Short mmCIF file of C-alpha atoms and ligand atoms in Angstrom, two decimals:
data_model
loop_
_atom_site.label_atom_id
_atom_site.label_comp_id
_atom_site.label_asym_id
_atom_site.label_seq_id
_atom_site.Cartn_x
_atom_site.Cartn_y
_atom_site.Cartn_z
CA UNK A 1 -21.77 8.74 -12.28
CA UNK A 2 -19.00 5.74 -12.01
CA UNK A 3 -19.70 2.26 -10.87
CA UNK A 4 -17.03 0.77 -8.72
CA UNK A 5 -15.59 -1.85 -7.01
CA UNK A 6 -14.06 -1.82 -3.48
CA UNK A 7 -11.30 -4.91 -2.66
CA UNK A 8 -10.58 -5.24 1.05
CA UNK A 9 -13.50 -2.83 1.80
CA UNK A 10 -13.03 -3.32 5.74
CA UNK A 11 -9.54 -2.14 6.11
CA UNK A 12 -8.70 1.50 6.66
CA UNK A 13 -8.09 2.16 2.84
CA UNK A 14 -11.31 0.94 2.56
CA UNK A 15 -13.57 2.49 4.81
CA UNK A 16 -11.84 5.89 3.56
CA UNK A 17 -13.01 5.04 0.22
CA UNK A 18 -16.40 4.59 1.03
CA UNK A 19 -16.43 8.26 2.86
CA UNK A 20 -14.75 9.99 -0.69
CA UNK A 21 -17.64 7.79 -2.77
CA UNK A 22 -20.54 8.67 -0.45
CA UNK A 23 -19.47 12.14 0.11
CA UNK A 24 -18.31 13.21 -3.71
CA UNK A 25 -21.78 10.89 -5.31
CA UNK A 26 -19.95 10.90 -8.47
CA UNK A 27 -19.10 7.14 -7.52
CA UNK A 28 -21.21 4.56 -6.60
CA UNK A 29 -19.81 1.51 -4.80
CA UNK A 30 -21.86 -1.79 -6.55
CA UNK A 31 -19.55 -4.25 -5.08
CA UNK A 32 -17.16 -5.30 -2.25
CA UNK A 33 -14.93 -7.57 -1.16
CA UNK A 34 -13.50 -8.34 2.70
CA UNK A 35 -12.10 -11.34 4.54
CA UNK A 36 -14.27 -11.73 7.31
CA UNK A 37 -14.98 -8.46 9.18
CA UNK A 38 -18.89 -8.53 8.60
CA UNK A 39 -19.47 -6.23 11.48
CA UNK A 40 -17.52 -3.40 10.06
CA UNK A 41 -18.98 -3.85 6.72
CA UNK A 42 -22.62 -4.33 8.33
CA UNK A 43 -21.61 -0.40 9.88
CA UNK A 44 -20.26 0.90 6.71
CA UNK A 45 -23.83 -0.31 4.31
CA UNK A 46 -26.00 2.74 5.28
CA UNK A 47 -23.11 4.58 3.35
CA UNK A 48 -23.07 1.89 0.31
CA UNK A 49 -26.58 2.74 -0.94
CA UNK A 50 -26.25 1.62 -4.40
CA UNK A 51 -24.43 -1.76 -3.07
CA UNK A 52 -25.22 -5.08 -5.24
CA UNK A 53 -22.27 -7.66 -4.78
CA UNK A 54 -20.60 -8.62 -1.57
CA UNK A 55 -17.73 -11.01 -1.56
CA UNK A 56 -16.89 -12.64 1.78
CA UNK A 57 -13.39 -14.88 1.93
CA UNK A 58 -14.26 -16.64 5.14
CA UNK A 59 -16.89 -19.00 4.61
CA UNK A 60 -18.95 -18.44 8.42
CA UNK A 61 -18.82 -14.89 7.80
CA UNK A 62 -20.26 -15.14 4.60
CA UNK A 63 -22.71 -17.49 5.78
CA UNK A 64 -23.92 -15.05 8.52
CA UNK A 65 -24.31 -12.25 6.01
CA UNK A 66 -26.20 -13.95 3.40
CA UNK A 67 -28.70 -14.80 5.88
CA UNK A 68 -29.07 -11.60 7.50
CA UNK A 69 -28.93 -9.88 4.22
CA UNK A 70 -30.84 -12.12 0.82
CA UNK A 71 -30.72 -8.00 -0.66
CA UNK A 72 -27.60 -8.65 -1.72
CA UNK A 73 -25.53 -10.92 -5.08
CA UNK A 74 -22.81 -12.71 -2.04
CA UNK A 75 -19.84 -14.50 -3.18
CA UNK A 76 -17.69 -16.79 -1.35
CA UNK A 77 -14.68 -18.75 -2.60
CA UNK A 78 -11.25 -18.61 -1.57
CA UNK A 79 -9.95 -15.51 -4.13
CA UNK A 80 -13.34 -13.63 -3.98
CA UNK A 81 -12.40 -10.97 -5.24
CA UNK A 82 -11.34 -12.49 -8.66
CA UNK A 83 -15.23 -13.77 -8.59
CA UNK A 84 -16.31 -10.08 -7.66
CA UNK A 85 -14.18 -8.38 -10.50
CA UNK A 86 -15.64 -11.14 -12.74
CA UNK A 87 -19.11 -11.21 -12.18
CA UNK A 88 -19.85 -7.12 -11.26
CA UNK A 89 -20.49 -4.50 -14.03
CA UNK A 90 -18.10 -1.27 -13.30
CA UNK A 91 -15.81 0.62 -14.78
CA UNK A 92 -13.14 1.70 -11.61
CA UNK A 93 -11.46 -0.78 -9.11
CA UNK A 94 -10.31 0.07 -5.56
CA UNK A 95 -7.65 -2.28 -4.92
CA UNK A 96 -7.11 -2.08 -0.88
CA UNK A 97 -6.27 -5.41 -0.69
CA UNK A 98 -3.12 -6.23 1.71
CA UNK A 99 -0.31 -7.86 0.62
CA UNK A 100 0.33 -9.88 -1.66
CA UNK A 101 -3.32 -11.32 -2.07
CA UNK A 102 -3.50 -7.92 -3.94
CA UNK A 103 -1.43 -8.51 -7.46
CA UNK A 104 -4.04 -11.15 -9.22
CA UNK A 105 -6.63 -8.95 -8.91
CA UNK A 106 -4.58 -5.33 -10.16
CA UNK A 107 -3.46 -7.43 -13.28
CA UNK A 108 -7.06 -9.26 -13.57
CA UNK A 109 -8.71 -5.90 -13.39
CA UNK A 110 -6.16 -4.68 -16.13
CA UNK A 111 -6.90 -7.33 -18.40
CA UNK A 112 -10.58 -6.92 -17.84
CA UNK A 113 -10.10 -3.40 -19.13
CA UNK A 114 -10.71 -1.52 -15.75
CA UNK A 115 -9.43 1.21 -14.36
CA UNK A 116 -6.89 0.71 -11.30
CA UNK A 117 -6.61 2.60 -8.60
CA UNK A 118 -4.33 1.08 -6.59
CA UNK A 119 -3.66 1.16 -3.11
CA UNK A 120 -2.28 -2.52 -2.68
CA UNK A 121 1.72 -1.57 -3.38
CA UNK A 122 2.97 -5.09 -3.35
CA UNK A 123 1.12 -5.05 -6.74
CA UNK A 124 4.05 -3.66 -8.55
CA UNK A 125 6.53 -4.37 -5.58
CA UNK A 126 6.44 -8.13 -6.88
CA UNK A 127 3.98 -7.83 -9.96
CA UNK A 128 5.34 -4.58 -11.57
CA UNK A 129 7.25 -6.13 -15.21
CA UNK A 130 3.36 -8.12 -15.20
CA UNK A 131 1.62 -5.21 -14.72
CA UNK A 132 3.70 -2.89 -17.03
CA UNK A 133 2.93 -5.24 -19.63
CA UNK A 134 -0.93 -5.45 -19.27
CA UNK A 135 -0.38 -1.40 -19.59
CA UNK A 136 1.45 -1.54 -22.56
CA UNK A 137 -1.09 -3.83 -24.44
CA UNK A 138 -3.29 -1.05 -23.75
CA UNK A 139 -5.79 -3.22 -20.86
CA UNK A 140 -6.59 -0.69 -18.47
CA UNK A 141 -5.38 2.34 -16.92
CA UNK A 142 -3.76 2.52 -13.31
CA UNK A 143 -3.84 5.31 -10.37
CA UNK A 144 -1.57 5.02 -7.46
CA UNK A 145 -3.64 5.53 -4.19
CA UNK A 146 -0.12 5.89 -1.99
CA UNK A 147 0.41 9.80 -0.54
CA UNK A 148 3.74 9.80 -1.95
CA UNK A 149 3.32 8.69 -5.07
CA UNK A 150 -0.05 10.93 -5.83
CA UNK A 151 2.33 13.66 -4.52
CA UNK A 152 4.60 12.95 -6.93
CA UNK A 153 1.94 12.31 -10.16
CA UNK A 154 1.17 16.17 -9.35
CA UNK A 155 4.61 17.50 -9.13
CA UNK A 156 5.33 15.58 -12.28
CA UNK A 157 2.40 17.75 -14.20
CA UNK A 158 3.62 20.58 -16.08
CA UNK A 159 7.52 20.06 -15.37
CA UNK A 160 10.01 19.10 -17.73
CA UNK A 161 11.49 15.70 -16.60
CA UNK A 162 14.97 16.40 -18.30
CA UNK A 163 15.10 18.91 -15.48
CA UNK A 164 15.12 16.84 -12.66
CA UNK A 165 17.78 15.47 -11.19
CA UNK A 166 16.50 13.20 -7.91
CA UNK A 167 12.89 12.33 -7.04
CA UNK A 168 12.81 12.49 -3.12
CA UNK A 169 10.19 10.66 -1.36
CA UNK A 170 9.44 11.72 2.28
CA UNK A 171 9.09 9.67 4.97
CA UNK A 172 7.70 10.03 8.85
CA UNK A 173 9.84 7.65 10.11
CA UNK A 174 7.44 5.37 11.51
CA UNK A 175 6.64 4.83 15.03
CA UNK A 176 10.59 3.84 15.71
CA UNK A 177 11.73 7.40 14.61
CA UNK A 178 12.80 8.74 18.49
CA UNK A 179 13.09 5.48 19.98
CA UNK A 180 16.91 4.84 21.94
CA UNK A 181 18.62 3.05 19.44
CA UNK A 182 19.74 0.90 22.55
CA UNK A 183 16.95 0.18 23.56
CA UNK A 184 15.64 -1.24 20.90
CA UNK A 185 15.29 -5.02 22.26
CA UNK A 186 12.63 -3.63 24.61
CA UNK A 187 10.22 -2.34 21.53
CA UNK A 188 6.81 -3.83 22.19
CA UNK A 189 3.79 -4.81 19.42
CA UNK A 190 2.34 -1.50 21.25
CA UNK A 191 5.51 0.63 20.54
CA UNK A 192 5.30 -0.04 16.78
CA UNK A 193 1.83 0.24 16.12
CA UNK A 194 1.86 3.81 17.15
CA UNK A 195 2.35 5.53 14.61
CA UNK A 196 3.29 9.31 15.21
CA UNK A 197 1.42 11.12 12.06
CA UNK A 198 -0.76 8.57 10.10
CA UNK A 199 -3.38 5.85 11.09
CA UNK A 200 -3.21 2.67 9.06
CA UNK A 201 -3.47 -0.89 8.81
CA UNK A 202 -1.19 -2.58 11.30
CA UNK A 203 1.01 -4.51 8.08
CA UNK A 204 1.80 -1.24 6.57
CA UNK A 205 2.45 0.36 10.17
CA UNK A 206 4.71 -2.19 11.10
CA UNK A 207 6.41 -2.02 7.39
CA UNK A 208 6.58 2.01 8.44
CA UNK A 209 8.28 1.19 11.22
CA UNK A 210 11.37 -0.96 9.66
CA UNK A 211 10.99 1.19 6.34
CA UNK A 212 10.49 -1.66 4.29
CA UNK A 213 7.09 0.28 3.61
CA UNK A 214 9.44 2.68 1.96
CA UNK A 215 11.47 0.87 0.20
CA UNK A 216 8.45 -0.76 -1.17
CA UNK A 217 7.44 2.88 -2.02
CA UNK A 218 10.75 3.08 -4.73
CA UNK A 219 10.24 0.22 -6.09
CA UNK A 220 6.59 1.45 -6.58
CA UNK A 221 7.83 4.93 -8.07
CA UNK A 222 10.18 3.83 -9.88
CA UNK A 223 7.61 1.16 -11.80
CA UNK A 224 4.70 4.48 -11.78
CA UNK A 225 6.98 7.00 -13.05
CA UNK A 226 9.52 5.36 -15.43
CA UNK A 227 12.23 6.97 -12.84
CA UNK A 228 15.69 4.83 -11.95
CA UNK A 229 15.66 3.81 -8.69
CA UNK A 230 19.48 5.03 -8.03
CA UNK A 231 17.76 8.77 -8.69
CA UNK A 232 15.28 8.59 -6.03
CA UNK A 233 16.33 9.52 -2.53
CA UNK A 234 14.05 9.44 0.72
CA UNK A 235 13.68 12.68 3.26
CA UNK A 236 12.38 12.51 6.70
CA UNK A 237 9.27 15.15 7.25
CA UNK A 238 8.45 14.66 10.82
CA UNK A 239 5.03 16.29 10.47
CA UNK A 240 4.17 14.21 7.27
CA UNK A 241 2.54 17.63 5.46
CA UNK A 242 5.34 17.13 2.78
CA UNK A 243 3.94 13.96 0.94
CA UNK A 244 7.21 14.37 -1.98
CA UNK A 245 9.47 16.09 -3.67
CA UNK A 246 11.17 16.54 -6.85
CA UNK A 247 15.15 18.42 -7.06
CA UNK A 248 15.97 20.19 -10.09
CA UNK A 249 19.61 20.36 -12.06
CA UNK A 250 19.66 23.68 -10.65
CA UNK A 251 18.88 22.52 -7.38
CA UNK A 252 15.69 23.75 -6.52
CA UNK A 253 12.94 22.07 -4.98
CA UNK A 254 9.42 21.68 -5.66
CA UNK A 255 7.24 20.15 -2.52
CA UNK A 256 3.83 18.69 -2.33
CA UNK A 257 2.44 19.96 0.88
CA UNK A 258 -0.95 19.01 2.48
CA UNK A 259 -3.10 17.30 4.39
CA UNK A 260 -1.67 13.89 6.21
CA UNK A 261 -5.55 12.72 5.03
CA UNK A 262 -5.53 9.57 2.80
CA UNK A 263 -9.23 10.75 1.56
CA UNK A 264 -7.04 13.32 -0.91
CA UNK A 265 -4.91 10.70 -2.78
CA UNK A 266 -8.46 8.39 -2.36
CA UNK A 267 -9.79 11.15 -4.35
CA UNK A 268 -7.45 12.06 -6.81
CA UNK A 269 -6.93 8.76 -8.31
CA UNK A 270 -10.74 8.19 -8.62
CA UNK A 271 -11.33 11.65 -10.06
CA UNK A 272 -8.30 10.37 -12.70
CA UNK A 273 -5.45 13.28 -11.54
CA UNK A 274 -8.74 15.84 -11.39
CA UNK A 275 -8.14 18.24 -7.65
CA UNK A 276 -12.08 18.30 -6.36
CA UNK A 277 -13.67 19.59 -3.19
CA UNK A 278 -12.37 18.09 0.51
CA UNK A 279 -14.71 18.66 3.51
CA UNK A 280 -12.12 18.34 5.90
CA UNK A 281 -9.66 20.99 7.30
CA UNK A 282 -6.52 22.46 5.00
CA UNK A 283 -3.40 22.80 6.36
CA UNK A 284 -3.72 26.49 8.42
CA UNK A 285 -0.04 28.34 7.84
CA UNK A 286 -1.53 31.26 9.59
CA UNK A 287 -2.01 29.20 12.47
CA UNK A 288 1.64 27.93 14.11
CA UNK A 289 2.60 25.51 12.34
CA UNK A 290 6.12 23.96 11.37
CA UNK A 291 7.83 21.78 8.91
CA UNK A 292 11.17 20.39 10.20
CA UNK A 293 12.98 17.66 8.12
CA UNK A 294 15.67 14.60 9.71
CA UNK A 295 18.29 12.92 7.59
CA UNK A 296 17.65 9.54 6.71
CA UNK A 297 19.09 6.99 9.26
CA UNK A 298 20.40 4.13 8.02
CA UNK A 299 21.32 2.63 11.02
CA UNK A 300 17.73 2.43 12.15
CA UNK A 301 16.10 1.12 9.07
CA UNK A 302 18.58 -2.02 7.77
CA UNK A 303 15.97 -3.44 6.50
CA UNK A 304 15.39 -0.52 3.75
CA UNK A 305 18.44 -1.03 2.06
CA UNK A 306 17.66 -4.71 1.91
CA UNK A 307 14.74 -3.80 0.31
CA UNK A 308 16.40 -2.22 -2.15
CA UNK A 309 19.54 -4.67 -2.41
CA UNK A 310 16.72 -7.29 -3.33
CA UNK A 311 15.39 -5.42 -5.92
CA UNK A 312 18.58 -5.17 -7.49
CA UNK A 313 17.98 -9.42 -8.15
CA UNK A 314 14.84 -9.03 -10.07
CA UNK A 315 12.91 -11.98 -10.81
CA UNK A 316 11.15 -13.36 -7.95
CA UNK A 317 13.72 -11.59 -5.33
CA UNK A 318 10.65 -9.51 -3.97
CA UNK A 319 7.66 -11.86 -4.37
CA UNK A 320 10.28 -13.90 -1.77
CA UNK A 321 10.82 -10.39 0.23
CA UNK A 322 7.50 -9.61 0.79
CA UNK A 323 6.55 -13.58 1.60
CA UNK A 324 8.85 -13.51 4.46
CA UNK A 325 7.71 -9.92 5.52
CA UNK A 326 4.09 -10.17 5.63
CA UNK A 327 4.33 -14.25 7.12
CA UNK A 328 7.43 -13.55 9.94
CA UNK A 329 5.50 -10.15 10.57
CA UNK A 330 2.42 -12.69 12.04
CA UNK A 331 5.13 -14.16 14.83
CA UNK A 332 5.55 -10.51 15.62
CA UNK A 333 2.00 -9.42 16.03
CA UNK A 334 1.34 -12.51 18.11
CA UNK A 335 4.53 -12.01 20.76
CA UNK A 336 6.18 -15.06 19.48
CA UNK A 337 9.52 -12.91 18.30
CA UNK A 338 10.25 -9.55 19.75
CA UNK A 339 11.26 -6.53 17.00
CA UNK A 340 15.02 -7.27 17.14
CA UNK A 341 14.63 -10.88 16.06
CA UNK A 342 12.01 -9.99 13.20
CA UNK A 343 14.64 -7.70 11.73
CA UNK A 344 17.32 -9.99 12.34
CA UNK A 345 15.65 -12.93 11.18
CA UNK A 346 14.28 -11.33 7.65
CA UNK A 347 17.72 -10.32 6.79
CA UNK A 348 18.95 -13.80 7.52
CA UNK A 349 15.88 -15.58 5.61
CA UNK A 350 16.76 -13.22 2.81
CA UNK A 351 20.32 -13.84 2.91
CA UNK A 352 19.91 -17.61 2.94
CA UNK A 353 17.03 -19.37 1.65
CA UNK A 354 16.25 -16.66 -1.09
CA UNK A 355 13.91 -18.13 -3.92
CA UNK A 356 14.88 -16.87 -7.32
CA UNK A 357 13.37 -17.42 -10.79
CA UNK A 358 14.33 -14.92 -13.38
CA UNK A 359 11.05 -13.41 -15.94
CA UNK A 360 8.28 -15.20 -13.79
CA UNK A 361 5.02 -16.08 -14.92
CA UNK A 362 2.17 -15.32 -11.84
CA UNK A 363 2.74 -19.07 -11.16
CA UNK A 364 5.70 -18.47 -10.67
CA UNK A 365 5.15 -15.40 -7.92
CA UNK A 366 2.46 -17.62 -6.60
CA UNK A 367 5.10 -20.55 -5.81
CA UNK A 368 7.67 -18.55 -4.43
CA UNK A 369 5.15 -16.45 -2.19
CA UNK A 370 4.01 -19.50 -1.00
CA UNK A 371 7.77 -21.17 -0.55
CA UNK A 372 8.48 -17.88 1.57
CA UNK A 373 6.23 -18.39 3.94
CA UNK A 374 6.80 -21.78 4.28
CA UNK A 375 9.97 -21.59 4.99
CA UNK A 376 9.24 -18.63 7.51
CA UNK A 377 6.57 -21.00 9.30
CA UNK A 378 9.18 -24.14 9.48
CA UNK A 379 11.83 -21.98 11.22
CA UNK A 380 9.49 -20.33 13.15
CA UNK A 381 7.29 -22.67 14.74
CA UNK A 382 7.49 -23.91 18.42
CA UNK A 383 8.57 -20.26 19.39
MG1 MG B 401 2.68 5.94 1.46
#
């Protein structure tokens, strides 16, 4: 039995983690954190029999929950996940916080020598060097919960790395993969949120449509597997059944194929790279089943190359990029800017307003994230 702290319990990965822990019964979730959605937590309580600590960011939600549930130790502060990590007793952390807010909890988890199951890819995208530093010092362990990276970790077991010529990260193509390019100015928020193969949170669904998410995954893979980003490629698989691939020097491939269900990667991370029984349907190749690939269309996803170019600037470049992306998406979701304006806005802001500090400390990253958001607000307020 292992005690788990789940950060970001009310989001998509959070809910699926609760499901995996409840069914596998080897993992006891003893602490959760969330922003404000206590109605979602309320629904989950029956699947959280070992819960003791509840950290809630919003003061109103905290007070409402605490009054109704005196049986839990309730915490409330602006970064209540950090408080929870320090207060609770546990061995593993699942970090499924969305965006920049996941970075500090990831670093603290490692500093506290915990096993970190990481769904928050921004931790590596923005603070990859700081995370690697902690791991190098022997603080904690890290297992990714991103479907592509779990696939790559599986593929990399028992292969000779010297024989690999490329790592291939697959993509679904996102919600706009078939949308006519000449009609992009008509794209609605609803079009973008309608993902063809995965059911995910709003920010990542939008980042999938622009392929910012895929660019982030390249960076994530390069940190996780010490692999040169120049030797990583992307390939679109329509069905999201191929989760990634390796191409070898003799031109043969290894593909990782499985259901498009995030509970598989969650379980693999929680079990520290052990495969265990899952209770849902396998991919049945006896029935009609096809696997189709298509070439990555760089015109359709201009932000993809921008992510990779920005990453090359090092320092605080990705903190700036992420801050701009996260904040601008809020305006898109509120329908204050349209999709084409969102893309153009991100492009021009990265080009003209970049704040670059080399060898950044955590304080530098926090500063640049805050500044990036202020720049977006100043430019878009009144929209
Ligand atoms: Mg992914």
